[in-house]
Amino acid sequence: MDDDLREIVRRFTLYNALQYGGKARAGSVLGKVLAERPELKHEIKSVLQLIHAVVNDVNKLPPDKQRQVIEEKWPSLLEEKKAEPEEKRLPPLPNADKYPFIHLRFCPNPDGALHLGGCRAAVLDDEYAKMYHGRLTLRFDDTDPRTKSPILEAYDWIREDLEWLGVTWHQEIYQSDRIEIYYAYARRLIESSFAYVCTCRPRSFRSLTLANSACPCRDLPPEEQIDRWNRMLDGRYREREAVVRIKTDLNNPNPAVRDWPALRIIDMKKYPHPRVGDTYRVWPLFAFCCGIDDHELEVSHILRGKEHLTNSVRVGFLYDYLGWSQQEAIHYGRLKIQGTELSKSKIRTGILEGSYSGWDDPRLGTLKALKRRGFLPQTIRQFINDLGPKPVDVKVSWSNLESINRKRLDPLVNRFFFISNPITLSIDNVDKDRIVKIRLHPDYPEKGHRIFKVTPQKTRGILHVSKKDVNLFKKDKIIRLMELFNIKVKTVQEEVEANYHSETYREAKALKVPLIHWIPFATGVKTSVVLSDGTVVEGLAEDQCKTLKQGDIIQFERFGFARIDEVDGHIVAYFAHR
Ligand SMILES: [Zn+2]
């Protein structure tokens, strides 16, 4: 029986005792041990012997002593228990039983990568589709080549990000493939006098509608309207010279609803579409093509931000003319994250101007940036589910997201030493070589160890320590070098000199001295950590980090969680959070 196994048994036994009034039960402990080390099934007899011995010892301890041992050795066991994430359930969808099946749609504009605000609908759609065994359609809302021009790569970025989030979709639609469908509806509505082609200057149209008055185009006969529509299509009107409007109540309290624009002309020489080039010069506006598609695709429920409330009212007129009934719509409030830009157009401009390095710049709230920094997709989903589809605006800080991620990462990831801005620490009176074994995770001995060798030259041991800790080094101060020994500081200049003081953690604890981390001199791998504000901290990561691979998420002790971004002799890591 190895030492690690004894530790595993002790951990489960103490935890079991804590749960059952101080008395652990061998049977429950055995189950846990076998779940973690299934290969021991063949040695049950000896494992049980060990468990009985440990249970016997542990049950002799008073419960507060049991808790104290856990607190000291496996504090995260207690945290996890406290922080048991309560499974928040989303409220049921309205009128779900009215529909033969639930069909949701997620409609990103591929004019950039998804960010925390933009993926909210995707996560909620996916949750509901799964909850009701329904369907989810991914519909690329790519009909604005002028002001929100699609980026060809962004279609893939969105798919990748959705896959990373674990979103399942059942069909994919491009609105730019459906332009002829929108044209057919436009013609039908114009022929039936539910829509008209307006050639007024935008300014004069606006002042007319503000006065609840019709523009001169509104009541022209249908033949004249169709002639105007044909001119829009064949290029006799230029950009901004004509627009198709849907007739509404001109007394609608919201001027933005009154005779809203449904299709307009875009100069395709100036703004070619990345998928369909200059094939079409008349493009539908958002409310028009979404309204048509939601009906044609038999969508049952729409989840979207409440900035779309006006569109729901607009679409109401369209549906009345076409004899359709509106889907159930849930409008959620805006999401703001303190100090983070969540506007795609501003991010895009920032990238073009060079103030952001790309869509995965660590300062951004894009999924690409969060992934690069070591946020887990489950963290994003939990964060969004916790917010739910509430109609109120929410302002959250990064600490909300970070604390979810920290709880998830903490038991999963290995820990290493990273010495930021290294300085040299020389210690006199070190009598012998030390081989120090430190667990990759203090609570999980089974994850293995890192091994450090400190070989004094004569009696002088030399280490790298972090400049960040230099304030702790005052003359005569005693400091514990984690898992090594305790030192007493002699001098602090460019380098720090100290004397060996004492050996054990117990002595350090009695003196209440600070603990710092270290690596042996002339070891370590050059490492740059990119922080969330884009600045970079240089330093040395311990030798074991040479085994890390790109994409690994780790914890640098006393520094924070990070994701390994590059490993090419020199490590580049992106900082997640403390
Ligand atoms: Zn007009």
Coordinates of C-alpha atoms and ligand atoms in Angstrom, one line a residue:
M1 CA 0.0 0.0 0.0
D2 CA 1.5 3.3 -1.1
D3 CA 1.5 6.5 0.9
D4 CA -0.8 8.1 -1.7
L5 CA -3.4 5.5 -1.1
R6 CA -3.2 6.0 2.6
E7 CA -3.8 9.8 2.0
I8 CA -6.8 9.1 -0.3
V9 CA -8.3 6.8 2.3
R10 CA -7.7 9.4 5.0
R11 CA -9.3 12.1 3.0
F12 CA -12.5 10.1 2.3
T13 CA -12.6 8.9 5.8
L14 CA -12.4 12.3 7.4
Y15 CA -14.9 13.7 5.0
N16 CA -17.3 10.8 5.6
A17 CA -16.9 11.3 9.4
L18 CA -17.7 14.9 9.0
Q19 CA -20.9 14.1 7.2
Y20 CA -22.0 11.5 9.7
G21 CA -21.6 13.1 13.1
G22 CA -17.9 12.2 13.5
K23 CA -18.2 8.5 12.8
A24 CA -17.0 7.4 9.4
R25 CA -18.2 4.1 7.8
A26 CA -15.8 1.8 6.2
G27 CA -18.3 0.7 3.5
S28 CA -18.9 4.2 2.2
V29 CA -15.2 5.0 2.2
L30 CA -14.5 1.8 0.2
G31 CA -17.0 2.9 -2.4
K32 CA -15.3 6.3 -2.8
V33 CA -11.8 4.8 -2.9
L34 CA -12.8 2.3 -5.6
A35 CA -14.5 5.0 -7.7
E36 CA -11.2 6.9 -7.7
R37 CA -8.8 4.0 -8.0
P38 CA -10.8 1.3 -9.8
E39 CA -7.7 -0.9 -10.3
L40 CA -7.8 -1.7 -6.6
K41 CA -10.9 -3.9 -7.1
H42 CA -8.5 -6.8 -7.2
E43 CA -7.0 -6.0 -3.9
I44 CA -10.2 -5.3 -1.9
K45 CA -9.1 -7.3 1.1
S46 CA -6.0 -5.3 1.7
V47 CA -7.7 -2.0 0.9
L48 CA -10.4 -2.8 3.4
Q49 CA -7.8 -3.6 6.0
L50 CA -6.3 -0.2 5.5
I51 CA -9.7 1.5 5.6
H52 CA -10.6 -0.2 8.8
A53 CA -7.4 1.0 10.4
V54 CA -7.9 4.5 9.2
V55 CA -11.6 4.6 10.2
N56 CA -10.6 3.4 13.6
D57 CA -8.1 6.2 14.0
V58 CA -10.3 8.9 12.6
N59 CA -13.4 7.9 14.7
K60 CA -11.3 8.4 17.8
L61 CA -10.8 12.1 17.0
P62 CA -13.4 14.5 18.2
P63 CA -15.4 16.1 15.3
D64 CA -13.9 19.5 15.6
K65 CA -10.4 17.9 15.3
Q66 CA -11.6 16.0 12.2
R67 CA -12.8 19.3 10.7
Q68 CA -9.5 21.0 11.6
V69 CA -7.5 18.3 9.8
I70 CA -9.6 18.7 6.7
E71 CA -9.3 22.5 6.9
E72 CA -5.5 22.2 7.0
K73 CA -5.0 19.5 4.4
W74 CA -8.0 19.6 2.1
P75 CA -9.6 22.9 2.5
S76 CA -11.4 22.7 -0.9
L77 CA -13.5 19.8 0.4
L78 CA -15.2 22.2 2.7
E79 CA -15.4 25.0 0.2
E80 CA -17.0 22.7 -2.4
K81 CA -19.6 21.6 0.2
K82 CA -20.4 25.2 1.0
A83 CA -20.4 26.3 -2.6
E84 CA -22.4 23.4 -3.9
P85 CA -23.8 25.1 -7.1
E86 CA -27.5 25.1 -6.8
E87 CA -28.9 24.0 -10.1
K88 CA -31.0 26.9 -11.2
R89 CA -33.8 25.9 -13.4
L90 CA -35.0 28.3 -16.1
P91 CA -38.7 29.3 -15.9
P92 CA -40.9 27.3 -18.3
L93 CA -41.6 28.7 -21.8
P94 CA -44.9 30.4 -22.1
N95 CA -47.7 28.4 -23.8
A96 CA -45.3 25.5 -24.7
D97 CA -48.2 23.1 -24.9
K98 CA -49.8 25.1 -27.7
Y99 CA -47.1 24.0 -30.2
P100 CA -46.6 20.5 -31.6
F101 CA -42.9 20.9 -30.9
I102 CA -40.7 23.7 -29.5
H103 CA -38.6 25.3 -32.2
L104 CA -36.1 28.1 -31.3
R105 CA -33.7 30.0 -33.4
F106 CA -30.4 31.8 -32.7
C107 CA -29.7 34.6 -35.2
P108 CA -26.2 36.0 -34.9
N109 CA -25.0 38.6 -37.3
P110 CA -21.6 37.3 -38.6
D111 CA -20.1 40.8 -38.4
G112 CA -17.8 39.7 -35.6
A113 CA -17.1 37.0 -33.0
L114 CA -19.7 36.1 -30.3
H115 CA -19.3 37.8 -26.9
L116 CA -20.9 37.3 -23.5
G117 CA -24.0 39.4 -24.4
G118 CA -24.4 37.9 -27.8
C119 CA -24.2 34.3 -26.8
R120 CA -26.8 34.7 -24.1
A121 CA -29.6 33.9 -26.5
A122 CA -27.7 30.9 -27.8
V123 CA -27.2 29.4 -24.4
L124 CA -30.8 30.0 -23.4
D125 CA -32.1 28.7 -26.7
D126 CA -30.0 25.6 -26.3
E127 CA -31.2 25.0 -22.7
Y128 CA -34.8 25.3 -23.7
A129 CA -34.4 23.2 -26.8
K130 CA -32.9 20.4 -24.6
M131 CA -35.5 20.9 -21.8
Y132 CA -38.4 20.5 -24.3
H133 CA -36.7 18.0 -26.6
G134 CA -37.2 20.6 -29.3
R135 CA -35.2 22.0 -32.2
L136 CA -32.8 24.9 -32.6
T137 CA -32.0 26.6 -35.9
L138 CA -28.9 28.6 -36.4
R139 CA -29.8 31.4 -38.7
F140 CA -27.2 33.8 -39.9
D141 CA -28.6 37.3 -39.9
D142 CA -26.4 38.6 -42.7
T143 CA -28.5 41.0 -44.7
D144 CA -26.8 44.3 -43.9
P145 CA -23.7 44.5 -46.0
R146 CA -23.5 48.3 -45.5
T147 CA -23.4 49.1 -41.8
K148 CA -23.0 45.6 -40.2
S149 CA -21.2 44.0 -43.0
P150 CA -20.6 40.3 -42.5
I151 CA -17.1 38.9 -42.2
L152 CA -16.6 35.6 -44.1
E153 CA -14.5 34.0 -41.3
A154 CA -17.1 35.0 -38.7
Y155 CA -19.5 32.4 -39.8
D156 CA -17.0 29.8 -38.8
W157 CA -16.0 31.6 -35.6
I158 CA -19.6 31.5 -34.5
R159 CA -20.0 27.8 -35.3
E160 CA -16.7 27.1 -33.4
D161 CA -17.8 29.2 -30.4
L162 CA -21.2 27.5 -30.3
E163 CA -19.6 24.1 -30.4
W164 CA -17.3 25.1 -27.6
L165 CA -20.3 26.2 -25.5
G166 CA -21.9 22.8 -26.2
V167 CA -24.8 24.3 -28.1
T168 CA -26.6 21.8 -30.4
W169 CA -28.3 23.1 -33.5
H170 CA -30.4 21.1 -35.9
Q171 CA -30.3 23.2 -39.1
E172 CA -28.4 26.2 -40.5
I173 CA -29.9 29.0 -42.5
Y174 CA -28.3 31.9 -44.3
Q175 CA -30.6 34.8 -44.8
S176 CA -28.4 36.0 -47.7
D177 CA -29.6 32.8 -49.5
R178 CA -33.2 33.7 -49.1
I179 CA -33.3 37.2 -50.7
E180 CA -35.7 36.0 -53.5
I181 CA -38.1 34.8 -50.8
Y182 CA -38.2 38.3 -49.2
Y183 CA -38.6 39.9 -52.7
A184 CA -41.7 37.7 -53.3
Y185 CA -43.3 38.8 -50.1
A186 CA -42.4 42.4 -50.8
R187 CA -44.1 42.3 -54.2
R188 CA -47.2 40.6 -52.7
L189 CA -47.5 43.2 -50.0
I190 CA -47.0 46.1 -52.4
E191 CA -49.6 44.5 -54.8
S192 CA -52.1 44.3 -51.9
S193 CA -51.4 47.9 -50.9
F194 CA -50.0 46.8 -47.5
A195 CA -46.6 48.2 -48.4
Y196 CA -45.4 51.0 -50.7
V197 CA -42.2 52.4 -52.2
C198 CA -41.3 55.6 -50.7
T199 CA -39.0 58.0 -52.5
C200 CA -39.1 60.8 -50.0
R201 CA -35.9 62.2 -48.5
P202 CA -35.5 60.6 -45.1
R203 CA -35.7 64.0 -43.4
S204 CA -39.0 65.0 -44.9
F205 CA -40.4 61.5 -44.3
R206 CA -39.4 61.8 -40.7
S207 CA -41.1 65.1 -40.1
L208 CA -44.2 63.9 -41.7
T209 CA -44.4 60.8 -39.5
L210 CA -43.7 62.8 -36.4
A211 CA -46.8 64.7 -37.3
N212 CA -48.7 61.5 -37.8
S213 CA -49.1 62.3 -41.5
A214 CA -48.8 60.1 -44.6
C215 CA -46.1 60.8 -47.2
P216 CA -47.2 61.5 -50.8
C217 CA -46.0 58.0 -51.9
R218 CA -48.3 56.1 -49.5
D219 CA -51.4 56.3 -51.5
L220 CA -50.1 56.0 -55.1
P221 CA -51.9 53.3 -57.0
P222 CA -50.5 49.7 -56.9
E223 CA -49.4 49.8 -60.6
E224 CA -47.2 52.9 -59.9
Q225 CA -45.9 51.1 -56.7
I226 CA -45.0 48.0 -58.7
D227 CA -43.2 50.1 -61.3
R228 CA -41.2 51.8 -58.5
W229 CA -40.4 48.4 -57.0
N230 CA -39.1 47.2 -60.4
R231 CA -37.0 50.3 -60.6
M232 CA -35.5 49.5 -57.2
L233 CA -34.6 46.0 -58.4
D234 CA -33.2 47.0 -61.8
G235 CA -31.0 49.8 -60.6
R236 CA -32.9 52.9 -61.8
Y237 CA -33.0 54.1 -58.3
R238 CA -29.7 54.5 -56.4
E239 CA -28.9 54.0 -52.8
R240 CA -31.1 56.1 -50.5
E241 CA -33.4 57.1 -53.3
A242 CA -36.2 54.6 -52.6
V243 CA -37.3 52.3 -49.7
V244 CA -40.1 49.8 -49.3
R245 CA -42.3 50.7 -46.3
I246 CA -44.9 48.6 -44.5
K247 CA -48.1 50.5 -43.8
T248 CA -48.9 50.8 -40.1
D249 CA -51.1 52.9 -37.9
L250 CA -49.7 56.4 -38.3
N251 CA -50.9 57.2 -34.8
N252 CA -48.9 54.4 -33.2
P253 CA -47.3 55.9 -30.1
N254 CA -43.8 54.9 -31.2
P255 CA -42.7 57.0 -34.3
A256 CA -40.1 54.2 -35.1
V257 CA -43.0 51.9 -35.8
R258 CA -44.9 54.2 -38.1
D259 CA -44.6 53.0 -41.8
W260 CA -41.4 51.2 -41.0
P261 CA -38.8 50.5 -43.7
A262 CA -38.7 46.9 -44.9
L263 CA -36.2 46.9 -47.8
R264 CA -33.7 49.3 -49.1
I265 CA -31.0 49.8 -51.8
I266 CA -27.3 49.2 -51.1
D267 CA -24.6 50.2 -53.5
M268 CA -23.0 46.8 -54.0
K269 CA -19.9 48.2 -55.7
K270 CA -19.1 49.9 -52.5
Y271 CA -20.4 47.2 -50.2
P272 CA -20.2 43.7 -51.8
H273 CA -21.5 40.9 -49.7
P274 CA -18.8 38.4 -48.7
R275 CA -21.1 35.4 -49.6
V276 CA -23.2 36.5 -52.5
G277 CA -21.1 39.4 -53.9
D278 CA -23.1 42.0 -55.8
T279 CA -26.0 39.7 -56.8
Y280 CA -28.6 41.7 -55.0
R281 CA -28.9 45.5 -54.6
V282 CA -32.1 45.5 -52.6
W283 CA -31.7 44.2 -49.1
P284 CA -34.3 43.5 -46.4
L285 CA -34.1 45.1 -43.1
F286 CA -33.9 43.1 -39.9
A287 CA -37.6 43.1 -38.8
F288 CA -38.8 42.2 -42.3
C289 CA -36.7 39.2 -43.0
C290 CA -36.7 37.9 -39.4
G291 CA -40.5 38.2 -39.3
I292 CA -40.8 36.2 -42.5
D293 CA -38.3 33.5 -41.5
D294 CA -39.7 33.0 -38.0
H295 CA -43.0 32.2 -39.7
E296 CA -41.7 30.2 -42.6
L297 CA -39.4 28.1 -40.4
E298 CA -42.2 27.5 -37.9
V299 CA -40.4 28.9 -34.9
S300 CA -42.4 28.6 -31.8
H301 CA -40.5 30.7 -29.3
I302 CA -38.2 33.7 -29.7
L303 CA -35.7 34.7 -27.0
R304 CA -34.1 38.1 -27.6
G305 CA -33.0 41.3 -25.9
K306 CA -35.6 43.8 -25.1
E307 CA -34.1 46.3 -27.6
H308 CA -36.1 44.2 -30.1
L309 CA -39.4 45.1 -28.5
T310 CA -40.1 47.7 -31.2
N311 CA -39.4 45.0 -33.9
S312 CA -42.1 42.8 -32.3
V313 CA -44.6 45.6 -32.7
R314 CA -43.5 46.2 -36.3
V315 CA -43.8 42.6 -37.2
G316 CA -47.3 42.5 -35.7
F317 CA -48.5 44.7 -38.7
L318 CA -46.8 42.4 -41.2
Y319 CA -48.3 39.3 -39.7
D320 CA -51.8 40.8 -39.7
Y321 CA -51.5 41.5 -43.4
L322 CA -50.3 38.0 -44.1
G323 CA -52.7 36.3 -41.8
W324 CA -50.0 34.8 -39.6
S325 CA -49.9 34.6 -35.8
Q326 CA -46.9 35.8 -33.8
Q327 CA -44.6 33.5 -32.0
E328 CA -44.2 33.6 -28.2
A329 CA -41.5 36.1 -27.5
I330 CA -39.4 36.5 -24.4
H331 CA -37.4 39.7 -24.1
Y332 CA -34.6 39.8 -21.7
G333 CA -32.8 42.8 -20.3
R334 CA -29.4 44.2 -21.3
L335 CA -26.2 42.7 -19.9
K336 CA -23.4 45.0 -19.0
I337 CA -20.0 43.9 -17.7
Q338 CA -18.2 46.5 -15.8
G339 CA -15.3 47.9 -17.7
T340 CA -15.7 45.7 -20.8
E341 CA -16.7 46.6 -24.3
L342 CA -19.5 44.4 -25.6
S343 CA -20.3 46.3 -28.7
K344 CA -19.2 44.4 -31.8
S345 CA -18.9 47.5 -34.0
K346 CA -16.7 49.2 -31.4
I347 CA -14.6 46.0 -31.0
R348 CA -14.3 45.8 -34.8
T349 CA -13.2 49.4 -35.0
G350 CA -10.7 48.9 -32.2
I351 CA -9.2 45.9 -33.9
L352 CA -8.9 47.8 -37.2
E353 CA -7.3 50.8 -35.4
G354 CA -4.9 48.5 -33.6
S355 CA -6.1 49.2 -30.1
Y356 CA -7.0 45.5 -29.7
S357 CA -4.8 42.7 -30.9
G358 CA -7.8 40.8 -32.4
W359 CA -11.1 39.2 -31.4
D360 CA -9.3 37.2 -28.7
D361 CA -7.6 40.2 -27.1
P362 CA -7.6 39.5 -23.3
R363 CA -9.4 42.8 -22.6
L364 CA -12.5 41.8 -24.5
G365 CA -15.6 39.9 -23.4
T366 CA -15.6 37.7 -26.5
L367 CA -15.8 34.0 -26.1
K368 CA -12.5 33.7 -28.0
A369 CA -10.8 35.9 -25.4
L370 CA -12.4 34.1 -22.5
K371 CA -11.4 30.7 -23.9
R372 CA -7.9 31.9 -24.5
R373 CA -7.7 32.9 -20.8
G374 CA -8.9 29.6 -19.4
F375 CA -12.5 30.2 -18.8
L376 CA -14.5 27.0 -19.1
P377 CA -17.6 26.8 -21.4
Q378 CA -19.5 25.4 -18.4
T379 CA -18.7 28.6 -16.6
I380 CA -20.2 30.7 -19.3
R381 CA -23.3 28.5 -19.4
Q382 CA -23.8 28.7 -15.6
F383 CA -23.3 32.4 -15.7
I384 CA -26.0 32.9 -18.3
N385 CA -28.4 30.4 -16.8
D386 CA -28.0 32.1 -13.4
L387 CA -29.1 35.4 -15.1
G388 CA -31.9 33.6 -16.9
P389 CA -34.2 35.4 -19.3
K390 CA -35.0 38.2 -16.8
P391 CA -36.4 41.4 -18.4
V392 CA -34.4 43.6 -16.1
D393 CA -31.1 45.0 -17.1
V394 CA -28.2 43.5 -15.3
K395 CA -24.8 44.9 -14.6
V396 CA -22.3 42.4 -13.5
S397 CA -18.6 42.6 -12.6
W398 CA -15.9 40.2 -13.7
S399 CA -15.8 38.8 -10.2
N400 CA -19.1 37.1 -10.8
L401 CA -17.8 35.2 -13.7
E402 CA -14.4 34.6 -12.1
S403 CA -15.8 33.1 -9.0
I404 CA -17.8 30.5 -11.0
N405 CA -14.7 29.7 -13.0
R406 CA -12.5 29.4 -9.9
K407 CA -14.8 27.0 -8.2
R408 CA -14.8 24.8 -11.3
L409 CA -11.1 25.0 -12.0
D410 CA -9.8 24.7 -8.5
P411 CA -10.2 20.9 -8.1
L412 CA -9.3 20.2 -11.7
V413 CA -6.1 21.9 -12.5
N414 CA -2.5 21.3 -11.4
R415 CA -0.5 23.9 -9.5
F416 CA 3.0 25.1 -10.3
F417 CA 5.4 27.8 -9.2
F418 CA 5.9 30.8 -11.4
I419 CA 8.5 33.3 -10.3
S420 CA 7.6 36.7 -11.7
N421 CA 10.5 39.1 -12.1
P422 CA 13.0 36.7 -10.5
I423 CA 15.6 37.8 -8.1
T424 CA 18.3 35.7 -6.5
L425 CA 18.1 34.5 -2.9
S426 CA 21.3 33.1 -1.3
I427 CA 20.9 31.2 1.9
D428 CA 23.9 30.3 4.1
N429 CA 24.2 27.4 6.5
V430 CA 22.3 25.0 4.4
D431 CA 23.8 21.7 5.6
K432 CA 22.7 19.2 3.0
D433 CA 21.0 18.5 -0.3
R434 CA 17.2 18.6 -0.3
I435 CA 14.9 16.8 -2.5
V436 CA 11.4 18.4 -2.2
K437 CA 8.3 16.6 -3.4
I438 CA 5.3 18.9 -3.8
R439 CA 1.9 17.8 -4.9
L440 CA 0.5 18.9 -8.1
H441 CA -2.7 19.5 -6.1
P442 CA -2.6 19.6 -2.4
D443 CA -6.0 17.8 -2.0
Y444 CA -5.3 15.1 -4.6
P445 CA -2.1 13.2 -4.0
E446 CA -3.1 10.8 -6.8
K447 CA -2.4 13.6 -9.3
G448 CA 1.3 13.2 -8.6
H449 CA 4.2 15.4 -7.6
R450 CA 6.7 17.9 -8.8
I451 CA 10.3 17.3 -7.6
F452 CA 12.8 20.1 -6.8
K453 CA 16.4 19.5 -5.9
V454 CA 18.3 22.1 -3.9
T455 CA 22.0 21.4 -3.8
P456 CA 24.0 23.9 -1.7
Q457 CA 27.5 25.0 -3.0
K458 CA 29.5 24.3 0.1
T459 CA 26.8 25.5 2.5
R460 CA 25.1 28.1 0.3
G461 CA 21.8 27.3 -1.3
I462 CA 20.7 29.6 -4.1
L463 CA 17.1 30.1 -5.3
H464 CA 15.0 32.3 -7.5
V465 CA 12.2 34.1 -5.8
S466 CA 9.7 36.6 -7.0
K467 CA 10.5 40.3 -6.9
K468 CA 6.8 40.8 -5.9
D469 CA 7.8 39.2 -2.6
V470 CA 10.7 41.5 -2.0
N471 CA 8.7 43.7 0.4
L472 CA 8.5 40.7 2.8
F473 CA 12.3 40.6 2.9
K474 CA 13.3 42.9 5.7
K475 CA 16.4 42.4 7.8
D476 CA 16.0 39.7 10.5
K477 CA 12.6 38.7 9.1
I478 CA 11.8 35.0 9.1
I479 CA 10.2 33.6 6.0
R480 CA 9.1 30.1 5.1
L481 CA 10.1 28.8 1.7
M482 CA 7.1 26.6 0.8
E483 CA 7.8 22.9 1.6
L484 CA 11.5 23.6 2.0
F485 CA 12.7 25.3 5.2
N486 CA 12.6 28.6 7.0
I487 CA 15.1 31.4 6.6
K488 CA 16.1 34.6 8.4
V489 CA 16.9 37.6 6.1
K490 CA 20.4 39.2 6.3
T491 CA 20.5 41.8 3.6
V492 CA 18.3 43.0 0.8
Q493 CA 19.8 44.7 -2.2
E494 CA 19.8 43.6 -5.8
E495 CA 19.8 40.2 -4.4
V496 CA 18.6 38.8 -1.0
E497 CA 20.9 37.1 1.4
A498 CA 19.7 35.0 4.3
N499 CA 20.6 32.4 6.8
Y500 CA 19.0 29.0 7.3
H501 CA 16.7 29.3 10.3
S502 CA 14.7 26.2 11.0
E503 CA 13.2 23.2 9.2
T504 CA 9.5 22.6 9.7
Y505 CA 6.2 24.2 8.8
R506 CA 5.2 23.8 12.4
E507 CA 8.0 26.2 13.5
A508 CA 7.0 28.6 10.8
K509 CA 3.4 28.5 11.8
A510 CA 4.2 29.1 15.4
L511 CA 6.1 32.2 14.4
K512 CA 3.3 33.2 12.0
V513 CA 5.8 33.9 9.2
P514 CA 4.8 34.4 5.6
L515 CA 5.2 31.6 3.1
I516 CA 6.7 32.2 -0.3
H517 CA 7.4 30.1 -3.3
W518 CA 10.7 29.6 -5.0
I519 CA 12.6 27.5 -7.6
P520 CA 16.2 26.3 -7.5
F521 CA 18.7 28.7 -9.1
A522 CA 19.5 28.1 -12.8
T523 CA 16.3 26.1 -13.3
G524 CA 12.9 27.0 -14.8
V525 CA 11.6 28.0 -18.1
K526 CA 11.2 31.5 -19.4
T527 CA 7.5 32.4 -19.2
S528 CA 5.4 35.5 -20.1
V529 CA 2.0 35.8 -18.6
V530 CA -0.4 38.1 -20.5
L531 CA -2.7 39.8 -18.0
S532 CA -6.3 40.7 -18.6
D533 CA -5.4 44.3 -19.2
G534 CA -3.0 43.3 -22.0
T535 CA 0.2 43.9 -20.1
V536 CA 2.8 41.2 -19.7
V537 CA 4.6 39.8 -16.7
E538 CA 7.9 38.1 -17.4
G539 CA 9.3 35.4 -15.2
L540 CA 10.4 31.8 -14.7
A541 CA 8.0 28.8 -14.4
E542 CA 9.3 25.7 -12.6
D543 CA 11.0 23.0 -14.8
Q544 CA 7.9 20.7 -14.6
C545 CA 6.1 23.3 -16.8
K546 CA 8.2 22.1 -19.7
T547 CA 5.7 19.2 -19.9
L548 CA 2.7 21.5 -20.4
K549 CA 0.9 21.6 -23.7
Q550 CA -0.9 24.4 -25.4
G551 CA -4.4 24.7 -24.0
D552 CA -3.6 23.3 -20.6
I553 CA -5.1 25.3 -17.8
I554 CA -3.1 25.5 -14.6
Q555 CA -2.7 27.5 -11.4
F556 CA 0.4 29.4 -10.7
E557 CA 0.5 29.3 -6.9
R558 CA 0.1 32.6 -5.2
F559 CA -0.4 34.2 -8.7
G560 CA -3.5 32.8 -10.3
F561 CA -5.1 30.6 -12.9
A562 CA -3.8 30.8 -16.5
R563 CA -4.1 29.0 -19.8
I564 CA -1.0 27.9 -21.7
D565 CA -1.1 29.6 -25.0
E566 CA 2.4 28.8 -26.5
V567 CA 5.1 26.4 -25.6
D568 CA 8.1 26.8 -27.8
G569 CA 11.0 26.7 -25.5
H570 CA 9.4 29.8 -24.0
I571 CA 6.0 29.6 -22.4
V572 CA 3.3 32.2 -23.1
A573 CA 0.3 31.9 -20.7
Y574 CA -2.9 34.0 -20.6
F575 CA -4.0 35.0 -17.1
A576 CA -7.6 34.1 -16.2
H577 CA -8.0 35.4 -12.6
R578 CA -6.7 34.9 -9.1
Ligands
ZN1 ZN -42.6 58.9 -49.4

